[in-house]
Short mmCIF file of C-alpha atoms and ligand atoms in Angstrom, two decimals:
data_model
loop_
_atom_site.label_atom_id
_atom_site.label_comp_id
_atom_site.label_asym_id
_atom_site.label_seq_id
_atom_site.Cartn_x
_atom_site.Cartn_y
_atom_site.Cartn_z
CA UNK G 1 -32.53 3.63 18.84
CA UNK G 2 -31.54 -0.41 18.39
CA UNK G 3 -30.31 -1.68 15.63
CA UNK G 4 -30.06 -5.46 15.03
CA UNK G 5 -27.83 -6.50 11.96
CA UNK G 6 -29.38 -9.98 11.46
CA UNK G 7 -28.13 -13.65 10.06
CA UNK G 8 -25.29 -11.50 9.04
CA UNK G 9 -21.46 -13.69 8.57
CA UNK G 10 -19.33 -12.41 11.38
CA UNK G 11 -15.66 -11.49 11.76
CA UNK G 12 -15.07 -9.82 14.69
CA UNK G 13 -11.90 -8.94 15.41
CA UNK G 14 -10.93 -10.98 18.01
CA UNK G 15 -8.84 -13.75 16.53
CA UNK G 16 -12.13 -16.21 16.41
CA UNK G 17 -12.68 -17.47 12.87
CA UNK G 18 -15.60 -15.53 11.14
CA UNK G 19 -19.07 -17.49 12.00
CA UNK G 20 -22.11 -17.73 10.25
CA UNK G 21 -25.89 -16.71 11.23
CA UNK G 22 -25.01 -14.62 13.84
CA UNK G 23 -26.58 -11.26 14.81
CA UNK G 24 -25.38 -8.38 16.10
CA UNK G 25 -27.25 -5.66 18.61
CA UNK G 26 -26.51 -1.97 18.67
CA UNK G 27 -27.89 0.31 21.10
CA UNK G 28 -26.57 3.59 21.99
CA UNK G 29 -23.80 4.07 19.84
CA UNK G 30 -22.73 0.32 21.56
CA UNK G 31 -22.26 -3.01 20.22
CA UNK G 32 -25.07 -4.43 22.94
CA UNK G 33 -25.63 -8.03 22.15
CA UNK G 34 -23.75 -10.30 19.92
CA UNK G 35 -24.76 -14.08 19.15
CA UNK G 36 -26.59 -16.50 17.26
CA UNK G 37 -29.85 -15.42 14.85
CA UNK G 38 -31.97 -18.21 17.09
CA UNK G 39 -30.98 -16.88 20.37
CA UNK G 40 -32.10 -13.01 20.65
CA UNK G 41 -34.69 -12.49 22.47
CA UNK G 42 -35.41 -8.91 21.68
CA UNK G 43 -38.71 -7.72 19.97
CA UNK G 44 -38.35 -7.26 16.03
CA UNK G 45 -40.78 -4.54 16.07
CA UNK G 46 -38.73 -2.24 18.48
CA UNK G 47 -35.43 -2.06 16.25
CA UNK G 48 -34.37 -0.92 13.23
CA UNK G 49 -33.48 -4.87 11.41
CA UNK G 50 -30.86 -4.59 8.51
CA UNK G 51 -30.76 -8.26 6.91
CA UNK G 52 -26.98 -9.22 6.54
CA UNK G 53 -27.64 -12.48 4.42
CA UNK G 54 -24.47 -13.15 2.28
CA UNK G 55 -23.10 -10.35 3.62
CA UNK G 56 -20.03 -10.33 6.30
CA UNK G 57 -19.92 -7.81 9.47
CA UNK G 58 -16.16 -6.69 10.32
CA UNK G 59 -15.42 -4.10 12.76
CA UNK G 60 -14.22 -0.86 10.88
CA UNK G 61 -11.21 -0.65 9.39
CA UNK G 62 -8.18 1.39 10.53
CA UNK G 63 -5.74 2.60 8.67
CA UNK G 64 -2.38 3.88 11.21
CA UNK G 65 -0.82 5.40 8.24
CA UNK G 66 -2.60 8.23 6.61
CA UNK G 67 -1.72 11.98 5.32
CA UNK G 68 -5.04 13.72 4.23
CA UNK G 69 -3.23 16.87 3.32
CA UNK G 70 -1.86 15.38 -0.29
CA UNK G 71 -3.68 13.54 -2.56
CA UNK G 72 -0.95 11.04 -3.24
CA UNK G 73 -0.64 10.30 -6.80
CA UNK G 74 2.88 10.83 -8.80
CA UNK G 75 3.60 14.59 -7.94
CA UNK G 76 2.45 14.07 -4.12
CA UNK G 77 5.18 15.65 -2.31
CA UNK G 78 4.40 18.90 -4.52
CA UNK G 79 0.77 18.31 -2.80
CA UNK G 80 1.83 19.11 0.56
CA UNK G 81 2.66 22.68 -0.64
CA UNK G 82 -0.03 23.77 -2.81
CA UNK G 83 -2.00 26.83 -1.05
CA UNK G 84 -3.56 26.30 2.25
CA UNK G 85 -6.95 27.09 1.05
CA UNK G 86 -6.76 23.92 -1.81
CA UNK G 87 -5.46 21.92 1.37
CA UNK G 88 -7.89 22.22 3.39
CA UNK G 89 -11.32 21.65 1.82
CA UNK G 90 -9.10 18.36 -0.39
CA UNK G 91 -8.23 17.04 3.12
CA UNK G 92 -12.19 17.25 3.87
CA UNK G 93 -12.73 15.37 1.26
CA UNK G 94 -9.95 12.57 1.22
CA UNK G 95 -10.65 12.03 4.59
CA UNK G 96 -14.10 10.84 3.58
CA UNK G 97 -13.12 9.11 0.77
CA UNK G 98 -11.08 6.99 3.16
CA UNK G 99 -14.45 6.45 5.30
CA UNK G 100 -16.09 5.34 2.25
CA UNK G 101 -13.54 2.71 1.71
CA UNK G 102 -14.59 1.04 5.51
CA UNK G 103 -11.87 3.04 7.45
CA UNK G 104 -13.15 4.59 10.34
CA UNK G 105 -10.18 5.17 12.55
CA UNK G 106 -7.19 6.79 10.92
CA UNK G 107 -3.84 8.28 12.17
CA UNK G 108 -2.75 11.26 10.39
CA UNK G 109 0.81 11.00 11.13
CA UNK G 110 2.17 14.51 9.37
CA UNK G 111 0.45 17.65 8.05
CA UNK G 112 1.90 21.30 7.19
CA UNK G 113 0.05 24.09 8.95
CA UNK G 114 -1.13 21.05 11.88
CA UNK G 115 -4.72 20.65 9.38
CA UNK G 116 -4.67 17.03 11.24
CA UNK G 117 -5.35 18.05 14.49
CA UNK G 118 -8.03 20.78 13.06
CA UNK G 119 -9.25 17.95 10.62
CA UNK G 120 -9.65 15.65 13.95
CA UNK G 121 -11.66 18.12 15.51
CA UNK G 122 -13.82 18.74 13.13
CA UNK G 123 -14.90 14.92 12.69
CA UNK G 124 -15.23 14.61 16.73
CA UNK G 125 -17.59 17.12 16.27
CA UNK G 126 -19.54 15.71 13.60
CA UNK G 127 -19.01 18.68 11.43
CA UNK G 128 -17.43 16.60 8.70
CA UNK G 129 -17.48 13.10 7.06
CA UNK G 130 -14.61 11.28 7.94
CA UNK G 131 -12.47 8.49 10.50
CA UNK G 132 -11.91 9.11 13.72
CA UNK G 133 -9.04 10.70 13.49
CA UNK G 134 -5.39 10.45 15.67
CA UNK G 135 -3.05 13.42 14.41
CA UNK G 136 0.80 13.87 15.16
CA UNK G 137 0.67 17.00 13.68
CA UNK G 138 3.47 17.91 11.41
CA UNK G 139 6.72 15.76 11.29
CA UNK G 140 9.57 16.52 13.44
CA UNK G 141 12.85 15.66 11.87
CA UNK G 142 16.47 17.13 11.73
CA UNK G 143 17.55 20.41 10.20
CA UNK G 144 18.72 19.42 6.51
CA UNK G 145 17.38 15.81 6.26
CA UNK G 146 13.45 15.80 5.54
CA UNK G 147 10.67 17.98 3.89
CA UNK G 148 11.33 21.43 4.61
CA UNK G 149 7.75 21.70 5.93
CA UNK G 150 8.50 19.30 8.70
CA UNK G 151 9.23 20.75 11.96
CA UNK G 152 12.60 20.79 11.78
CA UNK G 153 15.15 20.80 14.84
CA UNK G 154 19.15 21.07 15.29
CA UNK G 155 19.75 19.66 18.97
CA UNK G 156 18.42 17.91 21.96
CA UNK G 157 16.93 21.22 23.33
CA UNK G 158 15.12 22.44 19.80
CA UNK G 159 14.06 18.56 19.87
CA UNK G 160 12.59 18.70 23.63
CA UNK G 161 10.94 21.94 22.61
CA UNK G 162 9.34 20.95 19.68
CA UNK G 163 7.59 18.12 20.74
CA UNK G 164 6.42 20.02 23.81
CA UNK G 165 4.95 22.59 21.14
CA UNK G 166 3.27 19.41 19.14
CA UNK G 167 1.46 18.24 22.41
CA UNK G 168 0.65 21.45 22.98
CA UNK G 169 -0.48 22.26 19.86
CA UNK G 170 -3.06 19.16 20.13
CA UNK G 171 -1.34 16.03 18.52
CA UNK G 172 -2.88 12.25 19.86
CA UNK G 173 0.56 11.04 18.95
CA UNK G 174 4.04 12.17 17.91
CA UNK G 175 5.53 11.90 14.84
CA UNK G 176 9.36 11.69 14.22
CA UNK G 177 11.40 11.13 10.82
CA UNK G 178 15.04 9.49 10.92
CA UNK G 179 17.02 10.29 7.35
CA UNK G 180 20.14 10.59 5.53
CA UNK G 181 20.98 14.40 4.80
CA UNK G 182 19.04 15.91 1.53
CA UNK G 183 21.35 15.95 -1.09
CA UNK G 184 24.16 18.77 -0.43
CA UNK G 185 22.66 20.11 2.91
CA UNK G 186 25.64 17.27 4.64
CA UNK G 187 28.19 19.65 6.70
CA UNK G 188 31.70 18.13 6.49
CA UNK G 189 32.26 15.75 9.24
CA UNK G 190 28.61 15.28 10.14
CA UNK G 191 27.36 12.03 10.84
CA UNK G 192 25.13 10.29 7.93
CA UNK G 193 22.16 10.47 9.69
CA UNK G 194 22.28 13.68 12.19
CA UNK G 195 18.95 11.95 13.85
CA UNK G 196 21.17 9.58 15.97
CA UNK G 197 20.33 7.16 18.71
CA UNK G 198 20.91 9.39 21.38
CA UNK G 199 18.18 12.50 19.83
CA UNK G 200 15.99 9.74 19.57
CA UNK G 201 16.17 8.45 23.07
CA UNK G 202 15.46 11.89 23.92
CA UNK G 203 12.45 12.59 21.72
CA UNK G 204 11.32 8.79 23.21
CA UNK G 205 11.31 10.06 26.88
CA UNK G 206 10.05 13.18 25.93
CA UNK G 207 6.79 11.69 24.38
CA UNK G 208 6.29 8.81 26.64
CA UNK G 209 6.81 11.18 30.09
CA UNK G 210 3.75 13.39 28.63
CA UNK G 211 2.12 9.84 28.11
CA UNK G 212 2.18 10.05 24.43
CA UNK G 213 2.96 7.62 21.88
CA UNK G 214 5.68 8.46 19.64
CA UNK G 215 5.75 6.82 15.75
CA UNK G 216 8.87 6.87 13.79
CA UNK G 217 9.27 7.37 9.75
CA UNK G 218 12.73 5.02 9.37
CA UNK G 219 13.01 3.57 5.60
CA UNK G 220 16.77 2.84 5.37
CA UNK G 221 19.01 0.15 7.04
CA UNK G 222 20.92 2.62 8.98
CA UNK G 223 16.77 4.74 10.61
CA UNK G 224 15.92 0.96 11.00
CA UNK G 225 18.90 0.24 12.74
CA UNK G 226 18.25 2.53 15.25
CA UNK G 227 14.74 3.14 15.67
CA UNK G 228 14.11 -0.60 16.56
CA UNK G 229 16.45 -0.21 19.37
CA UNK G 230 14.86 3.13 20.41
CA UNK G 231 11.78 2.25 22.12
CA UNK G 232 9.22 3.99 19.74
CA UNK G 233 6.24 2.35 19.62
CA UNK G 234 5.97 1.96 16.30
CA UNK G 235 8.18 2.22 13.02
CA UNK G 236 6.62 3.52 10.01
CA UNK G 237 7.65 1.94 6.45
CA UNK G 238 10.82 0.21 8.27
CA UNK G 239 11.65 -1.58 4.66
CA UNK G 240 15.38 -2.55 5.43
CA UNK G 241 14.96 -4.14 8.65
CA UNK G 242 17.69 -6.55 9.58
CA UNK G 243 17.13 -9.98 11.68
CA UNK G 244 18.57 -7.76 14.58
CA UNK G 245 16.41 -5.27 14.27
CA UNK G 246 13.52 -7.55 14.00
CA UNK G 247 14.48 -9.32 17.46
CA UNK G 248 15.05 -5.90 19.16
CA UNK G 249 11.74 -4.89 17.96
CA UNK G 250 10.02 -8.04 19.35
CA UNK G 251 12.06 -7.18 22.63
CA UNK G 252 10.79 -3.22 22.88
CA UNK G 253 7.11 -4.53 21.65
CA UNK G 254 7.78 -2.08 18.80
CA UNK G 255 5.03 -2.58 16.49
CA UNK G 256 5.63 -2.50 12.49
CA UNK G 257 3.51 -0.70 10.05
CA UNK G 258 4.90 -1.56 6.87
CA UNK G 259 3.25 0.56 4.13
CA UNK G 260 3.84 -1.48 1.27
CA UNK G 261 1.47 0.41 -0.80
CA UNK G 262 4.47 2.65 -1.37
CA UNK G 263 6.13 0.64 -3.70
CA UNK G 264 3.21 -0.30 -5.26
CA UNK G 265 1.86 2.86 -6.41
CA UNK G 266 5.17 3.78 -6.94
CA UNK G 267 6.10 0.80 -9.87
CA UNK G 268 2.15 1.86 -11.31
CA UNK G 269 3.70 5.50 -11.99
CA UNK G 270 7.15 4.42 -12.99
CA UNK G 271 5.22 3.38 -16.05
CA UNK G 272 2.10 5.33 -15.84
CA UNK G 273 3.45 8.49 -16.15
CA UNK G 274 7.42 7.90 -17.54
CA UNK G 275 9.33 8.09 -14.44
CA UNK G 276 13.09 8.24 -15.07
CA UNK G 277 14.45 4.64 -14.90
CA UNK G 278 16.18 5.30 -11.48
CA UNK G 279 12.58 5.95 -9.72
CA UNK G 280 11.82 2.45 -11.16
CA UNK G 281 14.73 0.68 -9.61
CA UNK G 282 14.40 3.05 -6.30
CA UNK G 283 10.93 1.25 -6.36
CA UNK G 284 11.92 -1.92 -7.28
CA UNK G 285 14.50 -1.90 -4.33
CA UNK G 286 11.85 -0.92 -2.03
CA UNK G 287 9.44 -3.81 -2.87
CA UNK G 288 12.34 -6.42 -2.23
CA UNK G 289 13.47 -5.34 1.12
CA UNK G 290 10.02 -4.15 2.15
CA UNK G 291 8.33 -7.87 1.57
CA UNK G 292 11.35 -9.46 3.54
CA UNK G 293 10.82 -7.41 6.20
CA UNK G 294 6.99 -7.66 6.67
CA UNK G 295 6.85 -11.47 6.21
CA UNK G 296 10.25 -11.74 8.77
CA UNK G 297 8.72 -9.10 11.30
CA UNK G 298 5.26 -11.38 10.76
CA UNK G 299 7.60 -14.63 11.39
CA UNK G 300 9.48 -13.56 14.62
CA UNK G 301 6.61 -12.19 16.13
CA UNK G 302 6.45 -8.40 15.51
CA UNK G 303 3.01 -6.67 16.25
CA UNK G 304 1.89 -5.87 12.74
CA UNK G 305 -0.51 -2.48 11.97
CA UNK G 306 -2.02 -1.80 8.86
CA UNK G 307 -1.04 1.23 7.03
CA UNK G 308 -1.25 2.73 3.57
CA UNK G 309 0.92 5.73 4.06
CA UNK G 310 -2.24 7.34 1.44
CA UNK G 311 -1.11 10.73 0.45
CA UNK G 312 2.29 10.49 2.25
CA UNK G 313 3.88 8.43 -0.83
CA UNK G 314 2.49 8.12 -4.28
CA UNK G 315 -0.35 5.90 -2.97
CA UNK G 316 -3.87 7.53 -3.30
CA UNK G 317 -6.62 7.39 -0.49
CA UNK G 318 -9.06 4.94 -0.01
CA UNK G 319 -7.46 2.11 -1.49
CA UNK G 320 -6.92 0.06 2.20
CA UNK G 321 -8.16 -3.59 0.77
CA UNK G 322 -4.87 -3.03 -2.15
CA UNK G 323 -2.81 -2.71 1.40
CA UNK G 324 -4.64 -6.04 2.33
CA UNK G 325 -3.73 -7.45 -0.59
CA UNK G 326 0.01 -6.67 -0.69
CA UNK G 327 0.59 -7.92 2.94
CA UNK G 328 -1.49 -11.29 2.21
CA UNK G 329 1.11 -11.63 -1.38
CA UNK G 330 3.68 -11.50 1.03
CA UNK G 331 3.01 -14.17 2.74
CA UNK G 332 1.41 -12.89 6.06
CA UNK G 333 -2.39 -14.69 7.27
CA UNK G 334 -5.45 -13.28 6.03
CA UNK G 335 -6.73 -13.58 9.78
CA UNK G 336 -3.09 -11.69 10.57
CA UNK G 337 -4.12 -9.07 8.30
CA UNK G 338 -7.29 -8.20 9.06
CA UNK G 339 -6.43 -8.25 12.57
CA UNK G 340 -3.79 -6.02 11.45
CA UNK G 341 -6.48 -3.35 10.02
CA UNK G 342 -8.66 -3.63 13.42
CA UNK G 343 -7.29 -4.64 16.88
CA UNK G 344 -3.68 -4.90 16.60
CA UNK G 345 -4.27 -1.71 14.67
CA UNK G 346 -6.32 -0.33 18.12
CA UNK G 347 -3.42 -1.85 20.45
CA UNK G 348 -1.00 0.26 18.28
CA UNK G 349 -3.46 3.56 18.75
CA UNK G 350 -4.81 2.76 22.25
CA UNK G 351 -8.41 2.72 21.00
CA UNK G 352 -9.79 0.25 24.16
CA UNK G 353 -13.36 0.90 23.01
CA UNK G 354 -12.53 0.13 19.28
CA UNK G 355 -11.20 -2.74 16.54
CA UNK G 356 -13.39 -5.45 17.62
CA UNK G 357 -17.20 -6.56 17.59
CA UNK G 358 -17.89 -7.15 21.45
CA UNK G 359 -20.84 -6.45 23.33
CA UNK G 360 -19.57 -2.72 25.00
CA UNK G 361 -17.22 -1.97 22.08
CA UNK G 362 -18.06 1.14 19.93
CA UNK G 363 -20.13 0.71 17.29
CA UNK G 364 -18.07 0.83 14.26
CA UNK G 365 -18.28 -1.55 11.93
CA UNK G 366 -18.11 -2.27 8.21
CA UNK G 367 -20.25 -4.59 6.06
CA UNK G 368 -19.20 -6.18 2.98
CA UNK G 369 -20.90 -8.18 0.50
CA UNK G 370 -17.98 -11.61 0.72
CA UNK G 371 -15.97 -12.74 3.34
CA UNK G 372 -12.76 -11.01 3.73
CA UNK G 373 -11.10 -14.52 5.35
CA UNK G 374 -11.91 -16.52 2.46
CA UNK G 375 -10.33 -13.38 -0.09
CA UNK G 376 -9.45 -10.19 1.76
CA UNK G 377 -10.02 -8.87 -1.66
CA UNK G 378 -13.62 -8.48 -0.23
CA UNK G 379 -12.29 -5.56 1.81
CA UNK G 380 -13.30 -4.11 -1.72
CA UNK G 381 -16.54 -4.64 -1.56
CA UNK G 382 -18.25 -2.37 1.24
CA UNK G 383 -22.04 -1.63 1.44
CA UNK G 384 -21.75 0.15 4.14
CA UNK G 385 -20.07 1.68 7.33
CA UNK G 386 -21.49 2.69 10.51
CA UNK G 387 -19.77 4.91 13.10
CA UNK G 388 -20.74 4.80 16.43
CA UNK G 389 -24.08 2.60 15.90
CA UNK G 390 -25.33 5.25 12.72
CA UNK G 391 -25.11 4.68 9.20
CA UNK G 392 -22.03 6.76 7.23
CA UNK G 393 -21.88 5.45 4.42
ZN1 ZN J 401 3.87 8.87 5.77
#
């Protein structure tokens, strides 16, 4: 069946500004024909017309930073734990509360018990509402240093073979975390952060020679130290990054997804829900060096992806236009940001087929009821979402 979405405002993803009283064609799942209202030549009675006056057409929205298996909110690290049953069916449905919000390609970048990669499957097979979904599977970090759910290595080999088990397992992408030691699990003499330069290197070769992507979790100065040397293709959070850093990140092509919804649910529950003072300042800390960062990485050239980090921080799911928001406050581009949310967000995933509207291109798309380039604020106001040329929401 055809589609037309008709005199419709369009933004599509490719860097052109948005343009008025265009149409767009869908056949097959397909973006088929994209142009002016006056110039289609198709038959109105043959397709299925949705009128898009006042309304603007984006391509859907993708979030690269996602963990369906917690809820977020102030007690979200407890989440992650709660019994696999609850787990499970809340993961259904936070997954399609982040479709309802206009994402519809998402990267789960760490679950216990793998539920990403099962959580994946089940969308591809149109079982459940939700994104298309990338997985990593469950963190891999060092012995000591991270959630104790992570996968959790203590050399090169236990490193090799657990991201051999990960790809195995069925991950899109893998998923490393750099830290300090938790507090009193330091042996005497070890170095600060046992997830050195040289495991890294190894975990990068080891993903890229199985042709995968590998993302990396670095929120300190010392993780963004060395992840931007490392190679990975992208750093998660990476809220202490240093001029250096930035410069050996534009060298690597090391793309940035900064997360800064973080800090911001993070100040909401300092006073929300009474936080000890030192969360506040923790937070507060955060929010400084992570708005440097993003606007310097957005200055020098960096390759910016949208991410929320929903679930994986305090941040609840399917708030992506507060994301928006933060990285526009900071001083990035609208146009920078939504093209951070769709095709630089599909050059960071390898989605070829996604992230913009182009005749060919997958049809996924979003419509909203402003213009996100005049007030990306109007990434709040979705009517609805298509996936793959149907209606989802
Ligand atoms: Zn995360």
């Amino acid at each position: 069946m055809s589609l037309l979405i008709d005199n419709v405002r369009l933004w599509d993803g490719t860097g052109s500004p948005a343009r008025a009283r265009m149409s767009v064609e869908v056949r097959d799942g397909r973006v088929f024909w994209v142009g002016p209202v006056a110039d289609w030549q198709g038959n109105r009675a043959s397709v299925r017309v949705i009128d898009g006056s006042a309304r603007t057409l984006i391509p859907g929205l993708m979030d690269c930073h996602v963990h369906y298996s917690s809820p977020g909110g102030p007690d979200w690290i407890a989440r992650f734990t709660d019994p696999l049953p609850e787990i499970s069916i809340r993961a259904v449905e936070l997954a399609e509360t982040s479709l309802r919000s206009g994402i519809t390609t998402a990267r789960d970048v760490g679950a216990p018990h793998a539920i990403n990669i099962k959580l994946a499957r089940a969308s591809k097979a149109g079982e459940i509402r939700a994104p298309t979904i990338h997985p990593a599977g469950t963190w891999i970090a060092h012995r000591g240093t991270y959630v104790p759910f992570a996968r959790l290595f203590g050399d090169a080999n236990e490193l090799r073979e657990a991201i051999r088990e990960e790809i195995e397992a069925g991950v899109s992408l893998v998923k490393v975390a750099l830290s300090g030691w938790n507090e009193g699990a330091r042996p005497k003499d070890a170095s600060d952060i046992p997830f050195d330069a040289r495991l890294l290197s190894v975990a990068v070769q080891e993903a890229h020679r199985a042709g995968y992507k590998i993302a990396c979790h670095a929120n300190d100065r010392e993780s963004c130290h060395i992840a931007a040397r490392s190679g990975v293709d992208s750093i998660e959070h990476g809220m202490f990054l240093e001029k250096e850093d930035v410069e050996a990140m534009v060298t690597n092509k090391t793309f940035l997804v900064p997360t800064m919804s973080v800090w911001d649910a993070m100040l909401y529950y300092a006073s929300a829900v009474d936080w000890p003072e030192s969360r506040r300042t923790r937070a507060e800390g955060l929010r400084e060096g992570s708005r440097k960062s993003v606007l310097m990485a957005s200055q020098m050239g960096v390759q910016i992806a949208l991410g929320t980090d929903a679930g994986g921080g305090a941040a609840r799911h399917g708030r992506i236009a507060r994301e928006a928001e933060l990285m526009v406050d900071c001083g990035m581009s609208v146009q920078d940001v939504l093209l951070a949310a769709t095709s630089r967000a599909a050059g960071l995933i390898g989605e070829t087929e996604r992230g913009s509207i182009q005749a060919g291109k997958i049809a996924d798309l979003v419509l909203l009821d402003a213009d996100p380039t005049e007030n990306v604020a109007a990434l709040r106001l979705v009517a609805s979402v298509y996936q793959g040329g149907m209606r989802a929401v």
